[in-house]
Amino acid sequence: MNWVVPLSDVQFDSDEISAVTAVLESGWLTMGAITAEFEKEFMAFTGAKHTLAVSNATVALHMACLGLNIGPGDEVIVPSLTFVATANAVRYTGATPVFADIKSENDLTLSLQSIERAFTPRTKALMVMHYGGYPCDMPRILAWAKAQNLPVIEDAAHAAGSFLDGKHLGTFGTAGCFSFFSNKNLSTGEGGMLVTDDDALADRFRLLRSHGMTSLTWDRHQGHAWSYDVVTTGYNYRIDEIRSALGRVQLAKLEANNARRRELISLYREMLAECCPSIAVPFAGHPGVSAGHIMPVLLPRGTDRLEFMEGMKAHGIQTSIHYPPVHTFTAYKENAIGADRLPVTDEVAAREVTLPLYPTLTDAQVKLVVEAARDSLGA
Ligand SMILES: Cc1ncc(COP(=O)(O)O)c(C=O)c1O
């Protein structure tokens, strides 16, 4: 489909092409020096003590669960209004995701009250997700988790370049998991970063990332090691040099791109308020600095969402839904613990539509989208 305004777009230019070309010309493609540089730069950017570049955020979430020894019989509290990977990562370990509700129609992040209700003696961890890069209420959530002696994993897939009180999201809890999927603010096609301030956990993550081996191919290539031991059942969750090279260039552009995203969100807010006041725009007045990953809106109650999205499509505007809630999927609904306690998630998920947002979107395109929204509402 040739969209007039697509939902998202990558922003690559000669910088990315040169960086990737340099890797190809170097002849070394698997995880090595470029990845180490990318990790260092991500460390400086986020302030995390340890950063491990990995294949994607899903494996970062899996590693975070494994690192915390989550397994069969354990429960992990998760949002349902998230991408399914958040809950799947818990299931990979044999543990059970327990769903908690979001705060309100304005704040789509986890509600502490609902987290408290989901807590049982089997709860082994809490996994929060910073929807759209908007911070969860980390001070209150962390204080509560500390009182229960519960580690907090941050699904920071949307949050590269998001801050709360000057601290980068993903660095508040025990481990943070970032995504560099194509539609993300920092895009490498597939890719992710696992961060932690815990030295022992970081050591364990390094083993889990590469088959539980005590040395890497890169170490042996450099003559630092001849052989290796395998000390745990690990995985191949590595990134490669091509993606790390892309990631370094994208990271350098991230702040400027995120600033443009935030500018566009403000413009959307203004134009929607004027042109379609019945459409609600969540996260008004939200604390912190969001990466502005997506542009969610809530349609007026009673609107036929599919009809609205078809209307947008007829104008050449691509829209999406973030998210069909996890507890409603076939693979989850039979045993979705907590599914009966998600009234706000159910309400928001039924009315949410995501509008196009990416740094190269123009003000004129925002106007097009907003006018198309007005027409599609039948206003
Ligand atoms: C909230 C959330 N969690 C996890 C993921 C998984 O990320 P990845 O595609 O890098 O595995 C995504 C990606 O779409 C996401 O949006």
CSV table of C-alpha atoms and ligand atoms in Angstrom, one decimal:
chain,number,residue,atom,x,y,z
A,1,MET,CA,0.0,0.0,0.0
A,2,ASN,CA,1.3,3.4,-1.0
A,3,TRP,CA,0.4,5.5,2.1
A,4,VAL,CA,0.2,9.3,1.8
A,5,VAL,CA,1.2,9.3,5.5
A,6,PRO,CA,2.6,6.0,6.8
A,7,LEU,CA,2.4,5.1,10.5
A,8,SER,CA,6.1,5.3,11.0
A,9,ASP,CA,9.3,5.7,9.0
A,10,VAL,CA,12.9,5.0,9.4
A,11,GLN,CA,15.3,7.8,9.0
A,12,PHE,CA,18.5,6.6,7.4
A,13,ASP,CA,20.9,8.7,5.3
A,14,SER,CA,24.5,8.5,4.1
A,15,ASP,CA,25.8,8.2,7.8
A,16,GLU,CA,24.1,4.9,8.3
A,17,ILE,CA,25.1,3.7,4.8
A,18,SER,CA,28.8,4.6,5.5
A,19,ALA,CA,28.7,2.9,8.9
A,20,VAL,CA,27.3,-0.3,7.6
A,21,THR,CA,29.6,-0.3,4.6
A,22,ALA,CA,32.6,0.1,6.9
A,23,VAL,CA,31.6,-3.0,8.8
A,24,LEU,CA,31.2,-5.0,5.5
A,25,GLU,CA,34.6,-3.8,4.4
A,26,SER,CA,36.2,-4.7,7.7
A,27,GLY,CA,35.2,-8.4,7.2
A,28,TRP,CA,34.2,-8.8,10.8
A,29,LEU,CA,30.4,-9.2,11.2
A,30,THR,CA,29.7,-10.9,14.4
A,31,MET,CA,29.7,-9.2,17.8
A,32,GLY,CA,33.0,-7.4,18.4
A,33,ALA,CA,34.6,-4.0,18.7
A,34,ILE,CA,31.7,-2.0,17.1
A,35,THR,CA,29.2,-3.6,19.5
A,36,ALA,CA,31.5,-2.7,22.4
A,37,GLU,CA,31.5,0.9,21.2
A,38,PHE,CA,27.7,0.9,20.9
A,39,GLU,CA,27.4,-0.5,24.4
A,40,LYS,CA,29.7,2.2,25.8
A,41,GLU,CA,27.8,5.0,24.0
A,42,PHE,CA,24.5,3.6,25.2
A,43,MET,CA,26.0,3.5,28.7
A,44,ALA,CA,27.0,7.1,28.6
A,45,PHE,CA,23.6,8.1,27.2
A,46,THR,CA,21.5,6.3,29.7
A,47,GLY,CA,23.8,6.3,32.7
A,48,ALA,CA,23.4,2.5,33.2
A,49,LYS,CA,26.3,0.8,34.7
A,50,HIS,CA,26.2,-2.2,32.4
A,51,THR,CA,24.8,-2.4,28.8
A,52,LEU,CA,24.5,-5.5,26.7
A,53,ALA,CA,23.5,-5.2,23.1
A,54,VAL,CA,21.3,-8.1,22.1
A,55,SER,CA,19.3,-9.5,19.2
A,56,ASN,CA,16.0,-7.7,20.2
A,57,ALA,CA,14.1,-6.6,23.3
A,58,THR,CA,12.2,-9.8,23.6
A,59,VAL,CA,15.4,-11.7,24.4
A,60,ALA,CA,16.4,-8.9,26.7
A,61,LEU,CA,13.1,-9.5,28.6
A,62,HIS,CA,13.7,-13.2,28.6
A,63,MET,CA,17.3,-12.8,29.9
A,64,ALA,CA,16.1,-10.4,32.6
A,65,CYS,CA,13.6,-13.0,33.8
A,66,LEU,CA,16.3,-15.8,33.7
A,67,GLY,CA,18.8,-13.6,35.5
A,68,LEU,CA,16.3,-13.2,38.3
A,69,ASN,CA,15.8,-17.0,38.5
A,70,ILE,CA,12.1,-16.7,37.5
A,71,GLY,CA,10.7,-20.1,36.7
A,72,PRO,CA,7.8,-22.6,37.0
A,73,GLY,CA,5.5,-21.8,39.9
A,74,ASP,CA,6.4,-18.1,40.0
A,75,GLU,CA,4.2,-15.2,39.0
A,76,VAL,CA,5.3,-12.0,37.4
A,77,ILE,CA,2.9,-9.0,37.4
A,78,VAL,CA,2.7,-7.4,33.9
A,79,PRO,CA,0.5,-5.0,32.0
A,80,SER,CA,-2.0,-6.3,29.5
A,81,LEU,CA,-1.9,-3.1,27.5
A,82,THR,CA,1.5,-3.9,26.0
A,83,PHE,CA,3.1,-5.8,23.1
A,84,VAL,CA,2.7,-9.6,23.7
A,85,ALA,CA,6.5,-10.0,24.1
A,86,THR,CA,6.2,-8.6,27.6
A,87,ALA,CA,4.1,-11.5,28.8
A,88,ASN,CA,5.6,-14.1,26.5
A,89,ALA,CA,9.1,-13.5,28.1
A,90,VAL,CA,7.6,-14.5,31.4
A,91,ARG,CA,6.0,-17.6,29.9
A,92,TYR,CA,9.4,-18.7,28.3
A,93,THR,CA,10.6,-19.3,31.8
A,94,GLY,CA,7.6,-21.5,32.8
A,95,ALA,CA,6.4,-18.7,35.1
A,96,THR,CA,2.9,-17.2,34.9
A,97,PRO,CA,2.2,-13.6,33.9
A,98,VAL,CA,-0.5,-12.0,36.1
A,99,PHE,CA,-2.2,-9.0,34.5
A,100,ALA,CA,-2.6,-5.6,36.1
A,101,ASP,CA,-4.6,-2.6,35.0
A,102,ILE,CA,-3.5,0.8,33.7
A,103,LYS,CA,-4.2,4.0,35.7
A,104,SER,CA,-6.7,5.9,33.6
A,105,GLU,CA,-7.8,7.0,30.2
A,106,ASN,CA,-5.2,9.8,30.4
A,107,ASP,CA,-2.3,7.7,31.9
A,108,LEU,CA,-1.9,4.3,30.1
A,109,THR,CA,0.9,3.1,32.5
A,110,LEU,CA,0.5,0.5,35.2
A,111,SER,CA,-1.7,1.4,38.2
A,112,LEU,CA,0.1,0.8,41.6
A,113,GLN,CA,-3.3,0.0,43.1
A,114,SER,CA,-3.9,-2.7,40.5
A,115,ILE,CA,-0.3,-4.0,41.0
A,116,GLU,CA,-1.0,-4.4,44.7
A,117,ARG,CA,-4.2,-6.4,43.9
A,118,ALA,CA,-2.3,-8.7,41.6
A,119,PHE,CA,0.4,-9.4,44.2
A,120,THR,CA,0.4,-12.9,45.8
A,121,PRO,CA,3.0,-14.9,47.8
A,122,ARG,CA,4.1,-16.4,44.4
A,123,THR,CA,4.9,-13.0,42.9
A,124,LYS,CA,8.6,-13.1,42.0
A,125,ALA,CA,8.9,-9.9,40.0
A,126,LEU,CA,7.1,-6.9,38.6
A,127,MET,CA,7.5,-6.0,34.9
A,128,VAL,CA,6.4,-2.4,34.0
A,129,MET,CA,6.2,-1.0,30.5
A,130,HIS,CA,6.7,2.7,29.7
A,131,TYR,CA,3.9,3.1,27.2
A,132,GLY,CA,4.9,5.4,24.3
A,133,GLY,CA,8.0,6.3,26.3
A,134,TYR,CA,5.9,8.0,29.0
A,135,PRO,CA,7.3,7.1,32.4
A,136,CYS,CA,5.5,4.8,34.8
A,137,ASP,CA,5.2,6.2,38.3
A,138,MET,CA,8.7,4.8,39.2
A,139,PRO,CA,9.1,6.5,42.6
A,140,ARG,CA,5.9,5.0,44.0
A,141,ILE,CA,6.3,1.7,42.2
A,142,LEU,CA,9.9,1.2,43.4
A,143,ALA,CA,9.1,2.2,46.9
A,144,TRP,CA,6.3,-0.4,47.0
A,145,ALA,CA,8.4,-3.1,45.3
A,146,LYS,CA,11.2,-2.5,47.7
A,147,ALA,CA,8.9,-3.0,50.6
A,148,GLN,CA,7.9,-6.4,49.1
A,149,ASN,CA,11.5,-7.2,48.3
A,150,LEU,CA,10.4,-7.5,44.6
A,151,PRO,CA,12.7,-6.9,41.7
A,152,VAL,CA,11.3,-4.6,38.9
A,153,ILE,CA,12.0,-5.3,35.2
A,154,GLU,CA,11.4,-2.3,32.9
A,155,ASP,CA,10.1,-3.0,29.5
A,156,ALA,CA,11.7,0.1,28.0
A,157,ALA,CA,11.1,-0.9,24.4
A,158,HIS,CA,9.5,2.5,23.7
A,159,ALA,CA,11.8,4.5,26.0
A,160,ALA,CA,15.1,5.2,24.3
A,161,GLY,CA,15.6,8.9,25.2
A,162,SER,CA,12.9,9.0,27.9
A,163,PHE,CA,13.7,10.5,31.3
A,164,LEU,CA,12.0,11.0,34.7
A,165,ASP,CA,13.6,13.5,37.1
A,166,GLY,CA,16.7,13.5,34.8
A,167,LYS,CA,17.1,9.7,35.1
A,168,HIS,CA,16.8,7.6,32.0
A,169,LEU,CA,13.9,5.1,31.9
A,170,GLY,CA,15.1,1.5,32.1
A,171,THR,CA,17.7,2.4,34.7
A,172,PHE,CA,15.3,2.6,37.7
A,173,GLY,CA,14.6,-1.1,38.2
A,174,THR,CA,16.8,-4.2,38.4
A,175,ALA,CA,17.0,-4.5,34.6
A,176,GLY,CA,15.8,-2.5,31.6
A,177,CYS,CA,15.1,-3.8,28.1
A,178,PHE,CA,15.2,-1.6,25.0
A,179,SER,CA,14.0,-2.4,21.5
A,180,PHE,CA,15.7,-1.2,18.3
A,181,PHE,CA,13.0,-2.8,16.0
A,182,SER,CA,12.4,-0.9,12.7
A,183,ASN,CA,9.5,1.2,14.0
A,184,LYS,CA,11.4,2.2,17.2
A,185,ASN,CA,13.0,5.7,17.8
A,186,LEU,CA,16.4,4.1,17.5
A,187,SER,CA,16.2,1.6,14.7
A,188,THR,CA,18.5,-1.2,13.6
A,189,GLY,CA,15.9,-3.5,12.0
A,190,GLU,CA,16.2,-6.0,14.8
A,191,GLY,CA,18.1,-5.3,18.0
A,192,GLY,CA,17.9,-4.4,21.6
A,193,MET,CA,19.8,-3.5,24.8
A,194,LEU,CA,19.7,-5.0,28.2
A,195,VAL,CA,20.9,-2.7,31.0
A,196,THR,CA,21.5,-3.2,34.7
A,197,ASP,CA,23.5,-1.6,37.5
A,198,ASP,CA,23.9,-5.0,39.2
A,199,ASP,CA,27.5,-6.4,38.6
A,200,ALA,CA,26.6,-10.0,39.3
A,201,LEU,CA,23.5,-9.9,37.1
A,202,ALA,CA,25.5,-8.3,34.3
A,203,ASP,CA,28.0,-11.2,34.5
A,204,ARG,CA,25.1,-13.7,34.3
A,205,PHE,CA,23.6,-11.8,31.4
A,206,ARG,CA,26.9,-12.0,29.5
A,207,LEU,CA,26.8,-15.8,29.8
A,208,LEU,CA,23.2,-16.1,28.9
A,209,ARG,CA,23.7,-14.0,25.8
A,210,SER,CA,26.3,-16.3,24.3
A,211,HIS,CA,25.6,-20.0,25.0
A,212,GLY,CA,26.9,-19.8,28.6
A,213,MET,CA,30.5,-19.7,27.2
A,214,THR,CA,33.3,-18.1,29.1
A,215,SER,CA,34.9,-16.6,26.0
A,216,LEU,CA,33.6,-15.1,22.7
A,217,THR,CA,34.7,-15.8,19.1
A,218,TRP,CA,35.8,-12.2,19.2
A,219,ASP,CA,38.1,-12.9,22.2
A,220,ARG,CA,39.6,-15.8,20.4
A,221,HIS,CA,40.1,-13.9,17.2
A,222,GLN,CA,42.0,-11.3,19.2
A,223,GLY,CA,44.2,-14.0,20.6
A,224,HIS,CA,42.8,-13.4,24.1
A,225,ALA,CA,41.6,-17.0,24.6
A,226,TRP,CA,42.2,-20.4,23.0
A,227,SER,CA,39.2,-22.3,24.4
A,228,TYR,CA,36.2,-21.8,26.6
A,229,ASP,CA,34.1,-23.5,29.2
A,230,VAL,CA,30.3,-23.6,29.2
A,231,VAL,CA,29.1,-22.8,32.7
A,232,THR,CA,25.3,-22.5,32.2
A,233,THR,CA,22.7,-23.2,29.5
A,234,GLY,CA,22.9,-20.0,27.5
A,235,TYR,CA,21.4,-18.8,24.2
A,236,ASN,CA,22.5,-17.1,21.1
A,237,TYR,CA,21.0,-13.7,21.9
A,238,ARG,CA,23.8,-11.7,20.4
A,239,ILE,CA,23.6,-8.6,18.1
A,240,ASP,CA,25.9,-8.3,15.2
A,241,GLU,CA,28.3,-5.6,14.0
A,242,ILE,CA,26.1,-4.3,11.2
A,243,ARG,CA,23.3,-3.6,13.6
A,244,SER,CA,25.6,-2.1,16.2
A,245,ALA,CA,27.1,0.2,13.6
A,246,LEU,CA,23.5,1.3,12.6
A,247,GLY,CA,22.7,1.7,16.3
A,248,ARG,CA,25.7,4.0,17.0
A,249,VAL,CA,24.6,6.4,14.2
A,250,GLN,CA,21.0,6.3,15.3
A,251,LEU,CA,21.9,6.9,18.9
A,252,ALA,CA,23.8,10.1,17.9
A,253,LYS,CA,20.6,11.3,16.2
A,254,LEU,CA,18.2,10.2,18.9
A,255,GLU,CA,17.8,13.4,21.0
A,256,ALA,CA,17.2,15.6,18.0
A,257,ASN,CA,14.7,13.1,16.5
A,258,ASN,CA,12.9,12.7,19.8
A,259,ALA,CA,12.7,16.5,20.2
A,260,ARG,CA,11.0,16.7,16.8
A,261,ARG,CA,8.6,13.9,17.9
A,262,ARG,CA,7.6,15.9,21.0
A,263,GLU,CA,7.1,19.0,18.8
A,264,LEU,CA,4.8,17.0,16.5
A,265,ILE,CA,2.9,15.6,19.5
A,266,SER,CA,2.3,19.2,20.7
A,267,LEU,CA,1.1,20.1,17.3
A,268,TYR,CA,-1.3,17.1,17.1
A,269,ARG,CA,-2.6,18.1,20.5
A,270,GLU,CA,-3.4,21.6,19.4
A,271,MET,CA,-4.9,20.7,16.1
A,272,LEU,CA,-7.0,17.8,17.5
A,273,ALA,CA,-8.3,20.0,20.3
A,274,GLU,CA,-9.4,22.5,17.7
A,275,CYS,CA,-10.6,20.3,14.9
A,276,CYS,CA,-11.8,17.1,16.7
A,277,PRO,CA,-12.3,17.9,20.4
A,278,SER,CA,-14.2,14.6,21.0
A,279,ILE,CA,-10.9,12.7,20.4
A,280,ALA,CA,-9.0,12.4,23.6
A,281,VAL,CA,-5.2,12.6,23.6
A,282,PRO,CA,-3.7,10.7,26.6
A,283,PHE,CA,-0.7,11.7,28.7
A,284,ALA,CA,-1.7,15.4,29.0
A,285,GLY,CA,0.6,16.9,31.6
A,286,HIS,CA,2.5,13.6,32.2
A,287,PRO,CA,5.6,14.0,34.2
A,288,GLY,CA,9.1,13.4,32.7
A,289,VAL,CA,10.4,13.7,29.2
A,290,SER,CA,8.9,11.1,26.8
A,291,ALA,CA,10.8,9.7,23.8
A,292,GLY,CA,7.4,10.3,22.0
A,293,HIS,CA,7.5,6.9,20.5
A,294,ILE,CA,3.9,6.8,19.3
A,295,MET,CA,0.8,9.1,19.0
A,296,PRO,CA,-2.1,7.3,20.7
A,297,VAL,CA,-5.6,8.8,20.8
A,298,LEU,CA,-8.9,7.6,22.2
A,299,LEU,CA,-11.9,7.8,19.9
A,300,PRO,CA,-15.2,9.0,21.4
A,301,ARG,CA,-17.2,6.3,23.1
A,302,GLY,CA,-19.5,4.5,20.7
A,303,THR,CA,-17.3,5.2,17.6
A,304,ASP,CA,-16.9,2.2,15.3
A,305,ARG,CA,-13.1,2.0,15.4
A,306,LEU,CA,-12.7,-0.1,12.3
A,307,GLU,CA,-14.9,2.2,10.3
A,308,PHE,CA,-12.7,5.1,11.5
A,309,MET,CA,-9.5,3.3,10.5
A,310,GLU,CA,-11.0,2.5,7.1
A,311,GLY,CA,-11.9,6.2,6.7
A,312,MET,CA,-8.3,7.1,7.5
A,313,LYS,CA,-7.1,4.6,5.0
A,314,ALA,CA,-9.3,6.1,2.3
A,315,HIS,CA,-7.4,9.3,2.9
A,316,GLY,CA,-4.1,7.4,2.6
A,317,ILE,CA,-3.4,7.7,6.3
A,318,GLN,CA,-2.0,4.6,8.0
A,319,THR,CA,-3.2,4.0,11.6
A,320,SER,CA,-2.7,1.2,14.1
A,321,ILE,CA,-3.8,-0.1,17.5
A,322,HIS,CA,-1.5,-0.1,20.6
A,323,TYR,CA,-2.5,-2.6,21.8
A,324,PRO,CA,-5.0,-5.4,21.4
A,325,PRO,CA,-4.6,-6.4,25.1
A,326,VAL,CA,-2.6,-9.5,25.8
A,327,HIS,CA,-5.3,-11.1,28.0
A,328,THR,CA,-7.7,-11.2,25.0
A,329,PHE,CA,-5.5,-13.3,22.7
A,330,THR,CA,-6.3,-16.9,22.0
A,331,ALA,CA,-3.0,-18.1,23.5
A,332,TYR,CA,-3.8,-16.2,26.7
A,333,LYS,CA,-7.5,-15.8,27.3
A,334,GLU,CA,-8.2,-19.2,28.9
A,335,ASN,CA,-5.8,-18.8,31.7
A,336,ALA,CA,-5.3,-15.0,31.9
A,337,ILE,CA,-4.9,-14.4,35.6
A,338,GLY,CA,-6.2,-11.0,36.6
A,339,ALA,CA,-8.2,-10.6,33.3
A,340,ASP,CA,-11.4,-9.8,35.3
A,341,ARG,CA,-9.6,-6.8,37.0
A,342,LEU,CA,-8.7,-4.8,33.9
A,343,PRO,CA,-11.7,-2.3,33.3
A,344,VAL,CA,-9.5,0.6,32.3
A,345,THR,CA,-7.4,-1.5,29.9
A,346,ASP,CA,-10.5,-2.9,28.3
A,347,GLU,CA,-12.0,0.6,27.9
A,348,VAL,CA,-8.8,2.1,26.5
A,349,ALA,CA,-8.0,-0.9,24.3
A,350,ALA,CA,-11.5,-0.7,22.6
A,351,ARG,CA,-11.1,3.0,21.7
A,352,GLU,CA,-7.4,3.5,21.1
A,353,VAL,CA,-6.0,4.4,17.6
A,354,THR,CA,-2.4,5.3,16.9
A,355,LEU,CA,-1.8,8.1,14.5
A,356,PRO,CA,1.4,8.5,12.3
A,357,LEU,CA,4.5,9.8,14.1
A,358,TYR,CA,8.1,9.9,13.0
A,359,PRO,CA,10.7,12.7,13.0
A,360,THR,CA,10.4,13.5,9.3
A,361,LEU,CA,6.6,14.0,9.4
A,362,THR,CA,5.9,17.5,8.4
A,363,ASP,CA,3.5,20.0,10.1
A,364,ALA,CA,1.4,19.9,6.9
A,365,GLN,CA,1.1,16.1,7.1
A,366,VAL,CA,-0.1,16.5,10.7
A,367,LYS,CA,-2.8,18.8,9.4
A,368,LEU,CA,-3.7,16.2,6.8
A,369,VAL,CA,-4.0,13.5,9.4
A,370,VAL,CA,-6.1,15.6,11.7
A,371,GLU,CA,-8.5,16.7,8.9
A,372,ALA,CA,-8.8,13.0,7.8
A,373,ALA,CA,-9.6,12.2,11.5
A,374,ARG,CA,-12.4,14.8,11.5
A,375,ASP,CA,-13.8,13.4,8.3
A,376,SER,CA,-13.5,9.8,9.5
A,377,LEU,CA,-15.4,10.5,12.6
A,378,GLY,CA,-18.2,11.7,10.5
A,379,ALA,CA,-18.1,15.0,12.2
B,1,LIG,C1,6.3,-2.8,24.6
B,1,LIG,C2,7.2,-3.7,23.8
B,1,LIG,N1,7.8,-4.7,24.5
B,1,LIG,C3,8.6,-5.6,23.8
B,1,LIG,C4,8.8,-5.5,22.4
B,1,LIG,C5,9.7,-6.4,21.7
B,1,LIG,O1,10.7,-5.8,21.1
B,1,LIG,P1,11.5,-6.6,19.9
B,1,LIG,O2,10.7,-6.5,18.7
B,1,LIG,O3,12.8,-5.8,19.9
B,1,LIG,O4,11.8,-8.0,20.4
B,1,LIG,C6,8.2,-4.4,21.7
B,1,LIG,C7,8.4,-4.3,20.3
B,1,LIG,O5,7.5,-4.0,19.5
B,1,LIG,C8,7.3,-3.5,22.4
B,1,LIG,O6,6.7,-2.6,21.8
